[in-house]
Amino acid sequence: MIHTPPDSLTRQRLQQIQARDAAADGSFIYAVITTGVYCRPSCPSRHARAENLRFFDNTTEARAAGFRPCLRCKPDGEPNAERQARVTRLCRLIEQAEQAPTLQQLAEAAGLSRWHLQREFRRETGVTPKEYARAVRQKRLHQQLADAPTATNAAFAAGFGSTSHFYAEAPGELGMPAADYRQGGARQQIAFATGPCPLGRVLVARSAQGICSILLGDDDNLLEADLRARFPKAQCTPDTGLGNQLSAVVALIESPHQAQQLPLDVRGTAFQRRVWHALQAIPPGQTRSYAELAEAMGSPSAARAVAGACAANPLAIVVPCHRIVRSDGSLSGYRWGVERKRALLQREAQGPKDD
């Protein structure tokens, strides 16, 4: 039997469908009369018109009304809470293992196919099992390097299978060689330069691996203080030799549609790096909401985590977190000021400049 909820409940359900709110899964089912299918509130399918929706308390009622289950969200499958609990158990399994479990081992533990496990794990956590295991190993390495007698001891305790693998991977996971990390990063050299740009002042900092920070502001002293706070143990030194990199960043502000190839030293968790990579895939002149970016990453339930990763972005302009707006199109917050965000989006909306 089709239920006609009160207007307030209808509005609430429509909002939950619009937001693809996974927390609403299990509380109701909606069906689309033009397609003949019924879905969970979190279904990633294209939204239908409100007048074409019908609401049910459960899948049994939807089937009795002649609708069939959606092939994308599979509303007849397990409730969201069970899926989340299973992924949580797999996370604990990865965290407690001395060596990272293989995808096949995790699939057997969950009773799923490897493909299904990979998709489910990524949907719930925002990263693949391999990326999650690497993040766990990275955390262990940070802890072990502080106490272990040697870097080699720390490597094996963290879960590296060989010293060669460790020394090849450590700079990328730590942002510096292991020996420098054991010294608290005191030996790490970071060069920086500041200069004018259309948005005020800009600071560009570079490590041995590449550009590690791009900051915007109005005062060079405050920008330098921000940089030193980000790298408290490193030796941060002004360097006039960074003129080319500084010019490249300024050029990217002035002509956002012109591609710039800059060597980057991107430091963050596996999920943060995925978000930053997804941001770089947004073309100039276009915007996304947090929910849209999360869905594009294959993790529609991770909108809040996406917002956190955007806020932690250390590379203004190059990783364009200014292209994130609210779901209604209005401007959300921006680490370097909403007015700068508005100016950047206005420049991008003008399109490429003619030669």
Short mmCIF file of N, CA, C and O in Angstrom, two decimals, residues 7-89:
data_model
loop_
_atom_site.label_atom_id
_atom_site.label_comp_id
_atom_site.label_asym_id
_atom_site.label_seq_id
_atom_site.Cartn_x
_atom_site.Cartn_y
_atom_site.Cartn_z
N ASP A 7 3.13 16.58 4.75
CA ASP A 7 3.98 17.44 3.93
C ASP A 7 5.38 17.61 4.51
O ASP A 7 6.37 17.60 3.77
N SER A 8 5.48 17.78 5.82
CA SER A 8 6.80 17.98 6.44
C SER A 8 7.68 16.75 6.26
O SER A 8 8.88 16.87 5.99
N LEU A 9 7.09 15.57 6.38
CA LEU A 9 7.86 14.34 6.20
C LEU A 9 8.25 14.16 4.73
O LEU A 9 9.36 13.71 4.42
N THR A 10 7.34 14.54 3.84
CA THR A 10 7.66 14.47 2.41
C THR A 10 8.85 15.36 2.09
O THR A 10 9.78 14.96 1.38
N ARG A 11 8.83 16.59 2.61
CA ARG A 11 9.95 17.51 2.37
C ARG A 11 11.25 16.94 2.92
O ARG A 11 12.30 17.03 2.29
N GLN A 12 11.16 16.36 4.12
CA GLN A 12 12.36 15.77 4.72
C GLN A 12 12.91 14.65 3.86
O GLN A 12 14.12 14.57 3.62
N ARG A 13 12.05 13.78 3.38
CA ARG A 13 12.49 12.66 2.55
C ARG A 13 13.06 13.14 1.22
O ARG A 13 14.06 12.60 0.73
N LEU A 14 12.45 14.15 0.64
CA LEU A 14 12.98 14.70 -0.60
C LEU A 14 14.38 15.27 -0.39
O LEU A 14 15.27 15.12 -1.23
N GLN A 15 14.59 15.93 0.73
CA GLN A 15 15.91 16.47 1.05
C GLN A 15 16.92 15.35 1.24
O GLN A 15 18.07 15.45 0.80
N GLN A 16 16.50 14.28 1.90
CA GLN A 16 17.41 13.15 2.12
C GLN A 16 17.78 12.48 0.80
O GLN A 16 18.92 12.06 0.60
N ILE A 17 16.82 12.38 -0.11
CA ILE A 17 17.11 11.81 -1.42
C ILE A 17 18.05 12.73 -2.20
O ILE A 17 19.01 12.28 -2.83
N GLN A 18 17.78 14.04 -2.15
CA GLN A 18 18.63 14.99 -2.85
C GLN A 18 20.07 14.94 -2.35
O GLN A 18 21.02 15.06 -3.13
N ALA A 19 20.23 14.75 -1.03
CA ALA A 19 21.56 14.68 -0.42
C ALA A 19 22.17 13.28 -0.50
O ALA A 19 23.30 13.08 -0.08
N ARG A 20 21.38 12.33 -1.02
CA ARG A 20 21.82 10.92 -1.04
C ARG A 20 22.31 10.52 0.35
O ARG A 20 23.41 10.00 0.54
N ASP A 21 21.48 10.77 1.33
CA ASP A 21 21.80 10.58 2.73
C ASP A 21 21.78 9.09 3.10
O ASP A 21 20.71 8.49 3.25
N ALA A 22 22.96 8.50 3.27
CA ALA A 22 23.04 7.08 3.61
C ALA A 22 22.44 6.78 4.97
O ALA A 22 22.01 5.66 5.24
N ALA A 23 22.42 7.79 5.85
CA ALA A 23 21.85 7.59 7.18
C ALA A 23 20.35 7.33 7.12
O ALA A 23 19.77 6.77 8.06
N ALA A 24 19.71 7.71 6.02
CA ALA A 24 18.27 7.48 5.88
C ALA A 24 17.94 6.10 5.32
O ALA A 24 16.77 5.69 5.31
N ASP A 25 18.96 5.38 4.83
CA ASP A 25 18.71 4.04 4.31
C ASP A 25 18.09 3.16 5.39
O ASP A 25 18.56 3.12 6.53
N GLY A 26 17.03 2.45 5.04
CA GLY A 26 16.35 1.59 6.00
C GLY A 26 15.14 2.24 6.63
O GLY A 26 14.27 1.55 7.16
N SER A 27 15.06 3.59 6.56
CA SER A 27 13.91 4.27 7.15
C SER A 27 12.74 4.38 6.17
O SER A 27 11.59 4.48 6.57
N PHE A 28 13.03 4.37 4.87
CA PHE A 28 11.98 4.37 3.87
C PHE A 28 12.58 3.97 2.52
O PHE A 28 13.80 3.91 2.34
N ILE A 29 11.72 3.69 1.58
CA ILE A 29 12.08 3.36 0.20
C ILE A 29 11.33 4.33 -0.70
O ILE A 29 10.17 4.69 -0.41
N TYR A 30 11.97 4.77 -1.79
CA TYR A 30 11.21 5.58 -2.74
C TYR A 30 11.21 4.88 -4.11
O TYR A 30 12.15 4.15 -4.45
N ALA A 31 10.15 5.08 -4.85
CA ALA A 31 10.02 4.50 -6.18
C ALA A 31 9.81 5.61 -7.20
O ALA A 31 9.29 6.69 -6.87
N VAL A 32 10.24 5.37 -8.43
CA VAL A 32 10.12 6.34 -9.51
C VAL A 32 9.12 5.78 -10.53
O VAL A 32 9.37 4.75 -11.14
N ILE A 33 7.98 6.44 -10.69
CA ILE A 33 6.92 5.88 -11.53
C ILE A 33 7.30 5.87 -13.01
O ILE A 33 6.78 5.07 -13.78
N THR A 34 8.21 6.75 -13.43
CA THR A 34 8.60 6.80 -14.85
C THR A 34 9.55 5.68 -15.24
O THR A 34 9.67 5.33 -16.42
N THR A 35 10.26 5.12 -14.27
CA THR A 35 11.20 4.02 -14.55
C THR A 35 10.72 2.68 -14.00
O THR A 35 11.20 1.63 -14.42
N GLY A 36 9.81 2.72 -13.02
CA GLY A 36 9.29 1.49 -12.45
C GLY A 36 10.21 0.83 -11.45
O GLY A 36 10.02 -0.34 -11.13
N VAL A 37 11.21 1.58 -10.92
CA VAL A 37 12.15 0.99 -9.96
C VAL A 37 12.00 1.66 -8.60
O VAL A 37 11.51 2.78 -8.49
N TYR A 38 12.44 0.93 -7.57
CA TYR A 38 12.49 1.51 -6.22
C TYR A 38 13.92 1.50 -5.72
O TYR A 38 14.72 0.64 -6.10
N CYS A 39 14.24 2.48 -4.86
CA CYS A 39 15.63 2.73 -4.46
C CYS A 39 15.76 3.06 -2.98
O CYS A 39 14.78 3.41 -2.31
N ARG A 40 16.99 2.98 -2.52
CA ARG A 40 17.35 3.51 -1.20
C ARG A 40 17.45 5.04 -1.31
O ARG A 40 17.72 5.57 -2.39
N PRO A 41 17.34 5.77 -0.20
CA PRO A 41 17.55 7.22 -0.24
C PRO A 41 18.94 7.62 -0.73
O PRO A 41 19.11 8.68 -1.33
N SER A 42 19.93 6.78 -0.51
CA SER A 42 21.31 7.12 -0.89
C SER A 42 21.66 6.72 -2.31
O SER A 42 22.82 6.82 -2.72
N CYS A 43 20.69 6.27 -3.10
CA CYS A 43 20.96 5.77 -4.45
C CYS A 43 21.72 6.81 -5.28
O CYS A 43 21.33 7.98 -5.32
N PRO A 44 22.81 6.41 -5.95
CA PRO A 44 23.60 7.36 -6.75
C PRO A 44 23.00 7.68 -8.11
O PRO A 44 23.56 8.48 -8.86
N SER A 45 21.86 7.07 -8.46
CA SER A 45 21.25 7.32 -9.76
C SER A 45 20.80 8.78 -9.89
O SER A 45 20.64 9.48 -8.88
N ARG A 46 20.59 9.18 -11.12
CA ARG A 46 20.15 10.55 -11.38
C ARG A 46 18.82 10.82 -10.69
O ARG A 46 17.92 9.97 -10.69
N HIS A 47 18.70 12.03 -10.11
CA HIS A 47 17.48 12.36 -9.38
C HIS A 47 16.29 12.51 -10.33
O HIS A 47 16.41 13.07 -11.43
N ALA A 48 15.15 12.00 -9.88
CA ALA A 48 13.91 12.13 -10.63
C ALA A 48 13.11 13.33 -10.11
O ALA A 48 13.39 13.86 -9.03
N ARG A 49 12.14 13.77 -10.87
CA ARG A 49 11.27 14.86 -10.42
C ARG A 49 10.48 14.42 -9.20
O ARG A 49 10.06 13.26 -9.09
N ALA A 50 10.24 15.35 -8.31
CA ALA A 50 9.54 15.04 -7.06
C ALA A 50 8.14 14.47 -7.33
O ALA A 50 7.68 13.56 -6.62
N GLU A 51 7.47 14.98 -8.38
CA GLU A 51 6.11 14.51 -8.64
C GLU A 51 6.07 13.07 -9.16
O GLU A 51 5.01 12.45 -9.20
N ASN A 52 7.24 12.55 -9.54
CA ASN A 52 7.31 11.17 -10.04
C ASN A 52 7.73 10.17 -8.97
O ASN A 52 7.96 9.00 -9.28
N LEU A 53 7.83 10.63 -7.73
CA LEU A 53 8.28 9.76 -6.65
C LEU A 53 7.10 9.25 -5.82
O LEU A 53 6.10 9.95 -5.63
N ARG A 54 7.24 8.03 -5.34
CA ARG A 54 6.29 7.45 -4.41
C ARG A 54 7.07 6.85 -3.25
O ARG A 54 8.16 6.29 -3.45
N PHE A 55 6.54 6.96 -2.03
CA PHE A 55 7.26 6.51 -0.85
C PHE A 55 6.63 5.26 -0.24
O PHE A 55 5.40 5.11 -0.23
N PHE A 56 7.49 4.38 0.28
CA PHE A 56 7.06 3.15 0.94
C PHE A 56 7.86 2.96 2.23
O PHE A 56 8.99 3.47 2.35
N ASP A 57 7.26 2.22 3.15
CA ASP A 57 7.97 1.93 4.39
C ASP A 57 9.06 0.89 4.20
O ASP A 57 10.04 0.87 4.93
N ASN A 58 8.88 0.00 3.22
CA ASN A 58 9.85 -1.08 3.03
C ASN A 58 9.77 -1.60 1.60
O ASN A 58 8.89 -1.21 0.82
N THR A 59 10.71 -2.50 1.27
CA THR A 59 10.78 -3.03 -0.09
C THR A 59 9.60 -3.94 -0.42
O THR A 59 9.20 -4.04 -1.58
N THR A 60 9.06 -4.61 0.58
CA THR A 60 7.92 -5.50 0.35
C THR A 60 6.75 -4.73 -0.22
O THR A 60 6.08 -5.16 -1.18
N GLU A 61 6.48 -3.56 0.36
CA GLU A 61 5.37 -2.73 -0.12
C GLU A 61 5.66 -2.22 -1.54
O GLU A 61 4.75 -2.14 -2.37
N ALA A 62 6.92 -1.87 -1.81
CA ALA A 62 7.27 -1.36 -3.14
C ALA A 62 7.07 -2.44 -4.21
O ALA A 62 6.53 -2.17 -5.29
N ARG A 63 7.47 -3.67 -3.88
CA ARG A 63 7.29 -4.77 -4.83
C ARG A 63 5.81 -5.06 -5.04
O ARG A 63 5.36 -5.34 -6.16
N ALA A 64 5.05 -5.02 -3.96
CA ALA A 64 3.61 -5.30 -4.06
C ALA A 64 2.90 -4.26 -4.93
O ALA A 64 1.87 -4.55 -5.55
N ALA A 65 3.47 -3.06 -5.00
CA ALA A 65 2.89 -2.00 -5.82
C ALA A 65 3.32 -2.10 -7.28
O ALA A 65 2.93 -1.27 -8.11
N GLY A 66 4.14 -3.11 -7.59
CA GLY A 66 4.53 -3.34 -8.97
C GLY A 66 5.87 -2.78 -9.39
O GLY A 66 6.22 -2.81 -10.57
N PHE A 67 6.64 -2.27 -8.43
CA PHE A 67 7.96 -1.73 -8.76
C PHE A 67 9.02 -2.82 -8.62
O PHE A 67 8.85 -3.80 -7.87
N ARG A 68 10.15 -2.65 -9.29
CA ARG A 68 11.26 -3.60 -9.22
C ARG A 68 12.48 -2.92 -8.60
O ARG A 68 12.62 -1.69 -8.66
N PRO A 69 13.41 -3.70 -8.01
CA PRO A 69 14.56 -3.09 -7.34
C PRO A 69 15.55 -2.45 -8.30
O PRO A 69 15.78 -2.94 -9.41
N CYS A 70 16.14 -1.35 -7.86
CA CYS A 70 17.17 -0.65 -8.63
C CYS A 70 18.44 -1.52 -8.70
O CYS A 70 18.85 -2.12 -7.71
N LEU A 71 19.06 -1.55 -9.86
CA LEU A 71 20.27 -2.36 -10.03
C LEU A 71 21.52 -1.65 -9.51
O LEU A 71 22.57 -2.28 -9.34
N ARG A 72 21.41 -0.34 -9.24
CA ARG A 72 22.59 0.40 -8.77
C ARG A 72 22.71 0.35 -7.24
O ARG A 72 23.73 0.01 -6.69
N CYS A 73 21.63 0.70 -6.53
CA CYS A 73 21.74 0.74 -5.06
C CYS A 73 21.30 -0.56 -4.40
O CYS A 73 21.49 -0.74 -3.19
N LYS A 74 20.67 -1.49 -5.19
CA LYS A 74 20.28 -2.81 -4.69
C LYS A 74 19.54 -2.71 -3.34
O LYS A 74 20.04 -3.15 -2.30
N PRO A 75 18.36 -2.13 -3.33
CA PRO A 75 17.65 -1.89 -2.07
C PRO A 75 17.23 -3.15 -1.33
O PRO A 75 16.93 -3.10 -0.13
N ASP A 76 17.21 -4.30 -2.02
CA ASP A 76 16.86 -5.55 -1.34
C ASP A 76 18.06 -6.17 -0.62
O ASP A 76 17.93 -7.20 0.04
N GLY A 77 19.21 -5.54 -0.76
CA GLY A 77 20.42 -6.06 -0.12
C GLY A 77 20.47 -5.73 1.36
O GLY A 77 19.49 -5.31 1.98
N GLU A 78 21.67 -5.87 1.93
CA GLU A 78 21.83 -5.69 3.37
C GLU A 78 21.62 -4.24 3.79
O GLU A 78 21.94 -3.32 3.03
N PRO A 79 21.12 -4.00 4.97
CA PRO A 79 21.05 -2.64 5.49
C PRO A 79 22.43 -2.03 5.59
O PRO A 79 23.43 -2.71 5.74
N ASN A 80 22.46 -0.71 5.50
CA ASN A 80 23.73 0.02 5.52
C ASN A 80 24.54 -0.26 6.78
O ASN A 80 25.77 -0.35 6.73
N ALA A 81 23.87 -0.41 7.91
CA ALA A 81 24.58 -0.62 9.18
C ALA A 81 25.40 -1.91 9.15
O ALA A 81 26.52 -1.97 9.67
N GLU A 82 24.85 -2.97 8.53
CA GLU A 82 25.59 -4.23 8.46
C GLU A 82 26.83 -4.09 7.57
O GLU A 82 27.88 -4.64 7.88
N ARG A 83 26.68 -3.36 6.47
CA ARG A 83 27.82 -3.15 5.58
C ARG A 83 28.91 -2.36 6.29
O ARG A 83 30.10 -2.68 6.20
N GLN A 84 28.51 -1.33 7.02
CA GLN A 84 29.48 -0.54 7.76
C GLN A 84 30.19 -1.37 8.82
O GLN A 84 31.41 -1.25 9.02
N ALA A 85 29.43 -2.24 9.50
CA ALA A 85 30.04 -3.08 10.54
C ALA A 85 31.05 -4.05 9.93
O ALA A 85 32.11 -4.31 10.51
N ARG A 86 30.74 -4.59 8.76
CA ARG A 86 31.66 -5.51 8.11
C ARG A 86 32.96 -4.80 7.71
O ARG A 86 34.05 -5.32 7.91
N VAL A 87 32.83 -3.60 7.15
CA VAL A 87 34.03 -2.86 6.76
C VAL A 87 34.84 -2.48 7.98
O VAL A 87 36.07 -2.51 7.97
N THR A 88 34.16 -2.15 9.07
CA THR A 88 34.86 -1.83 10.32
C THR A 88 35.67 -3.02 10.81
O THR A 88 36.83 -2.88 11.24
N ARG A 89 35.09 -4.23 10.72
CA ARG A 89 35.82 -5.44 11.13
C ARG A 89 37.05 -5.65 10.24
O ARG A 89 38.12 -6.05 10.73
#
